[in-house]
XYZ file of C-alpha atoms in Angstrom:
350
model
C 1.665 -23.866 -21.024
C 1.346 -21.030 -18.623
C -0.388 -18.263 -19.299
C 0.119 -14.861 -19.679
C -1.166 -12.523 -17.937
C -0.271 -7.794 -18.312
C -0.726 -5.876 -15.102
C -1.473 -2.235 -16.956
C 0.076 0.049 -14.232
C -0.209 3.608 -14.024
C 3.202 6.180 -12.985
C 4.612 5.178 -9.785
C 7.337 7.324 -7.648
C 9.738 3.735 -6.988
C 8.949 4.348 -3.931
C 5.352 3.558 -2.671
C 3.861 0.366 -0.641
C 1.701 -0.842 -4.254
C 6.117 -1.291 -5.641
C 6.287 -3.386 -3.087
C 3.517 -5.505 -3.939
C 4.044 -5.186 -7.198
C 7.669 -6.555 -7.337
C 6.491 -9.295 -5.062
C 3.570 -10.776 -7.209
C 6.217 -10.473 -10.386
C 9.224 -11.737 -8.673
C 7.062 -14.764 -7.671
C 8.742 -18.201 -8.189
C 4.886 -20.248 -6.815
C 3.027 -17.369 -8.957
C 5.427 -17.729 -12.220
C 4.113 -21.727 -12.478
C 0.588 -21.418 -13.622
C 1.659 -17.577 -14.617
C 3.613 -16.139 -16.911
C 2.920 -11.769 -16.042
C 4.296 -9.069 -17.551
C 3.838 -5.422 -17.124
C 3.693 -2.560 -19.239
C 3.779 0.935 -18.038
C 0.280 3.505 -19.571
C 2.358 6.328 -18.796
C 5.733 5.294 -18.173
C 7.173 7.100 -15.103
C 11.056 8.423 -14.193
C 12.605 5.095 -11.859
C 13.457 2.258 -12.815
C 15.498 1.465 -10.014
C 13.894 0.008 -8.750
C 12.087 -3.559 -11.037
C 16.482 -2.905 -12.254
C 16.302 -6.682 -10.546
C 13.536 -7.679 -13.492
C 13.358 -5.258 -16.552
C 12.731 -8.349 -18.782
C 9.061 -7.839 -17.014
C 8.529 -3.987 -17.734
C 7.982 -2.578 -20.775
C 7.096 1.160 -21.149
C 9.002 2.433 -19.185
C 9.824 5.596 -21.299
C 8.232 8.540 -19.840
C 5.091 9.843 -22.821
C 1.775 11.984 -22.657
C -1.638 11.526 -22.931
C -2.296 10.652 -26.275
C 0.670 8.641 -26.458
C -0.096 6.750 -23.612
C -3.236 6.354 -25.043
C -2.134 4.752 -28.577
C 0.644 2.387 -27.106
C -1.538 1.389 -24.754
C -4.095 -0.017 -27.115
C -1.642 -1.270 -29.361
C -0.224 -3.236 -26.835
C -3.738 -4.256 -25.627
C -3.889 -5.752 -29.184
C -1.002 -7.262 -29.039
C -1.529 -9.154 -26.142
C -2.063 -12.704 -26.310
C -2.913 -13.710 -22.562
C -5.701 -14.631 -21.043
C -5.618 -11.927 -18.729
C -5.540 -8.286 -17.927
C -5.500 -6.203 -14.724
C -5.121 -2.817 -13.802
C -3.662 -1.750 -11.029
C -5.608 2.447 -11.413
C -8.870 2.556 -12.733
C -8.552 4.530 -15.921
C -7.499 1.390 -17.960
C -10.007 -0.524 -17.482
C -12.067 1.130 -19.986
C -9.635 0.710 -22.635
C -8.887 -2.875 -21.674
C -12.835 -3.504 -22.448
C -12.585 -1.276 -25.672
C -9.963 -2.767 -26.853
C -11.377 -6.019 -26.552
C -14.234 -5.178 -27.764
C -12.382 -3.550 -31.089
C -9.639 -6.546 -31.485
C -11.677 -9.479 -30.756
C -10.630 -10.192 -27.605
C -11.587 -12.644 -25.291
C -8.840 -12.188 -21.925
C -10.262 -11.520 -18.569
C -10.847 -7.575 -17.241
C -9.359 -6.800 -13.051
C -9.187 -3.998 -11.347
C -6.341 -4.990 -8.994
C -6.866 -1.296 -7.007
C -4.257 0.192 -4.658
C -6.247 2.635 -2.964
C -9.232 3.176 -1.360
C -12.036 4.403 -4.182
C -13.575 6.293 -2.713
C -10.965 8.730 -1.435
C -8.036 8.779 -4.055
C -8.663 11.722 -6.359
C -6.658 8.825 -9.420
C -9.559 6.583 -9.230
C -11.937 6.476 -11.086
C -15.678 4.758 -9.242
C -17.939 5.052 -12.854
C -14.783 3.275 -14.659
C -14.631 -0.206 -12.404
C -18.191 -1.488 -14.490
C -15.558 -2.410 -17.073
C -13.875 -4.775 -15.182
C -14.472 -8.425 -14.567
C -13.582 -9.857 -11.930
C -11.634 -7.620 -9.102
C -8.686 -7.940 -6.839
C -9.055 -6.479 -3.628
C -6.652 -5.497 -1.218
C -8.356 -5.028 1.362
C -12.190 -6.279 3.599
C -13.447 -2.192 3.308
C -12.133 -2.322 -1.107
C -14.583 -4.952 -0.629
C -17.392 -2.995 0.907
C -16.520 -0.260 -1.087
C -17.221 -3.480 -4.576
C -20.439 -4.579 -3.060
C -21.927 -0.384 -2.405
C -21.225 -0.721 -6.532
C -23.078 -2.461 -7.578
C -20.218 -5.364 -7.863
C -22.083 -8.925 -7.057
C -19.409 -10.556 -3.630
C -18.621 -13.159 -6.153
C -16.893 -11.167 -8.699
C -14.841 -9.794 -5.791
C -11.142 -11.066 -4.583
C -10.289 -10.027 -1.528
C -6.035 -10.727 -1.479
C -4.773 -8.855 0.813
C -1.327 -7.717 0.118
C 1.904 -9.215 1.303
C 4.770 -9.337 3.666
C 7.471 -11.092 4.216
C 8.820 -13.182 7.651
C 11.567 -10.951 9.121
C 14.336 -12.159 11.741
C 14.995 -9.363 13.288
C 13.479 -6.877 15.675
C 12.848 -3.241 16.743
C 13.025 -3.577 20.672
C 11.965 -0.825 22.953
C 13.623 2.158 23.920
C 13.825 2.188 28.198
C 14.295 5.730 28.528
C 11.627 7.519 26.944
C 8.009 7.040 25.261
C 9.970 6.423 21.664
C 7.490 6.961 18.105
C 8.137 7.301 14.865
C 5.975 7.591 11.266
C 7.512 6.121 7.874
C 6.316 7.709 4.831
C 5.850 10.250 2.181
C 5.505 13.647 4.302
C 2.538 15.227 2.797
C 0.461 17.141 6.039
C -3.155 17.118 4.114
C -4.366 15.115 2.252
C -4.059 11.284 2.249
C -1.471 11.449 5.234
C -2.173 13.911 6.858
C 0.186 14.728 8.935
C -1.979 18.058 10.894
C -3.524 15.492 12.134
C -0.790 13.372 13.642
C 1.088 16.293 15.183
C -2.877 18.120 16.453
C -2.392 14.274 18.688
C 1.303 14.740 19.633
C 0.733 18.324 21.089
C -1.851 16.214 23.729
C 0.524 13.850 25.242
C 1.731 14.782 28.783
C 4.615 13.236 28.542
C 8.602 13.427 27.242
C 8.739 11.808 23.657
C 10.955 11.045 21.233
C 9.336 11.358 17.581
C 10.905 10.490 13.779
C 9.523 11.156 10.746
C 11.401 9.175 7.954
C 10.192 9.436 4.721
C 9.837 12.546 1.504
C 7.535 14.757 0.045
C 5.948 18.060 -1.062
C 5.601 19.282 3.180
C 8.503 18.045 3.496
C 9.730 22.013 4.271
C 6.714 22.781 5.375
C 7.150 20.236 8.800
C 10.828 21.867 8.436
C 9.238 24.859 9.650
C 6.293 23.655 11.350
C 8.631 21.814 14.504
C 10.877 24.591 14.112
C 7.763 27.703 15.032
C 6.143 25.478 17.225
C 8.673 23.544 19.450
C 7.828 25.034 22.467
C 4.146 23.033 22.285
C 5.648 19.737 22.698
C 6.696 17.850 25.417
C 8.948 15.497 22.890
C 11.043 15.684 20.013
C 11.414 15.366 16.581
C 13.917 13.688 14.001
C 13.251 14.375 10.492
C 15.107 11.676 9.546
C 14.322 12.765 5.342
C 13.837 10.004 2.125
C 16.166 5.956 3.363
C 15.667 3.443 1.188
C 15.692 1.759 3.582
C 14.895 2.529 7.289
C 13.816 -0.141 9.521
C 18.229 -0.741 8.998
C 18.334 2.416 10.939
C 15.368 1.174 13.317
C 16.655 0.209 15.840
C 14.758 1.816 18.783
C 10.693 2.122 19.015
C 7.841 2.129 20.890
C 5.217 2.240 17.790
C 4.281 3.145 14.567
C 2.091 6.523 14.401
C -0.143 6.644 11.448
C -2.946 8.465 10.821
C -3.865 8.448 7.260
C -7.778 10.039 6.347
C -7.514 6.643 3.640
C -4.703 3.880 3.017
C -6.150 1.081 0.626
C -3.408 -1.395 3.023
C -1.463 -0.160 4.676
C 1.812 -1.441 3.618
C 3.797 0.349 6.422
C 1.571 -1.577 9.492
C 1.693 -5.109 7.848
C 6.073 -3.567 8.114
C 6.638 -3.052 10.948
C 4.233 -5.234 12.700
C 6.492 -7.912 10.628
C 9.778 -6.731 12.531
C 7.892 -7.067 16.627
C 6.613 -2.566 16.417
C 3.399 -1.824 17.445
C 1.043 0.111 15.388
C -1.100 2.740 15.841
C -3.583 3.826 13.037
C -6.264 5.688 12.665
C -9.603 3.745 11.621
C -9.854 4.708 8.256
C -10.837 3.898 5.268
C -8.778 1.240 4.128
C -6.902 -1.346 5.134
C -5.640 -0.956 8.849
C -8.882 -2.748 10.371
C -7.046 -5.774 8.061
C -3.930 -5.883 9.812
C -4.980 -3.870 13.559
C -6.406 -5.895 16.402
C -6.717 -3.821 19.028
C -3.801 -4.765 22.584
C -2.901 -7.269 20.433
C -0.267 -5.683 18.333
C -1.388 -2.717 18.435
C -3.981 -0.042 18.681
C -7.299 0.944 15.984
C -8.181 5.353 16.840
C -11.366 7.624 15.827
C -9.958 9.509 13.238
C -8.974 12.008 16.237
C -6.358 14.190 17.297
C -8.052 13.724 21.234
C -8.511 9.620 19.838
C -5.317 8.662 18.544
C -3.335 11.052 22.038
C -5.365 8.388 24.047
C -4.556 5.547 22.358
C -0.614 6.725 22.549
C -0.865 6.849 26.495
C -2.356 3.250 26.530
C 1.268 2.124 24.586
C 3.354 4.048 26.722
C 2.030 2.455 30.098
C 1.741 -0.499 28.645
C 4.706 -1.638 25.914
C 6.077 -3.954 27.741
C 2.775 -6.096 26.497
C 3.342 -6.244 23.529
C 5.617 -9.011 22.816
C 7.784 -9.174 19.473
C 7.047 -12.945 18.948
C 2.598 -12.828 19.963
C 2.845 -9.319 17.109
C 4.439 -11.455 13.806
C 1.933 -13.918 14.872
C -0.522 -11.278 14.464
C 0.032 -11.244 10.906
C -0.063 -14.863 9.725
C -2.418 -14.755 6.529
C -0.268 -12.177 5.175
C 3.228 -14.116 4.937
C 3.683 -14.072 1.315
C 3.647 -17.822 0.756
C -0.136 -17.210 2.110
C -0.345 -14.117 0.190
C 1.166 -16.861 -3.711
C -2.014 -19.170 -2.351
C -4.022 -16.598 -2.582
C -3.677 -14.723 -5.515
C -3.671 -17.561 -7.820
C -7.038 -19.310 -6.425
C -8.229 -15.970 -6.600
C -7.359 -16.099 -10.894
C -8.092 -19.237 -11.201
C -11.375 -19.258 -9.741
C -12.904 -18.442 -12.744
C -11.150 -20.357 -15.249
C -13.137 -22.655 -17.446
């Protein structure tokens, strides 16, 4: 008989990397052989479209206030008859621990945080002590957990999964062609201001495509209109696109200037299609994925360092062959990920 697992999921917009990973886990036939996985949204969601294909595995999708969210989460935990609770944010860890004491439960509690523990304001590191074990999506998060005093044997680095893709993003034969895919955020996590500062330093003509939406989309539009003369390139703001890879046929490199990540799903999405990436060596994730000179470049977290690596790639972009890039992701492909995920959960089963 399969063990029951309940994922406690915070509010998700439906457009991010966490949703992509959770979808792969909940729909995995390999994982389903060992575990009956269900997910409960502790605070609901405004977008149910992304899980419509597996809605039978989802409960709690209706939005509610903080008190209602607390009460219904405790009620779900009281009724839960499974062996494992996996929390995708830090706050439900305490609730799962409290419910285990109040209702004499025996389930194990896992954290599965998808952001850098010390940089994302929604992550409360002090609450991580309520987890018995931790699923880390990067070695950087593992190191952060160890700094918090978590024993290494209680941490399992599982990374994030990526599908094998047959399509290839070709190099642009006309000019240097760069891109960004993600939330439009000039400061805070995504730090597009740092990317723009790097692009100002480039000496060659370029095209830069932005795919995504966000609170700073109009600010970015206004900035580029006002400062167009400061750049030697042209910009295309594509807005939100459900699947940008269907549109993206030619590009030389994907850029990331984040102040922090958790893993960096967009990096593996790009490399799996033969597109090299240039990223700040931010906490946490990119250092697990990018191999300098093989599938892209890591840079110091400064505009000058990013501009230097963009220039280097422009001089050697034909050296980044699609086959080599795809092969560099072997440990992240879904089949290997599923084995790691199941092995991590079975590690401490009696």
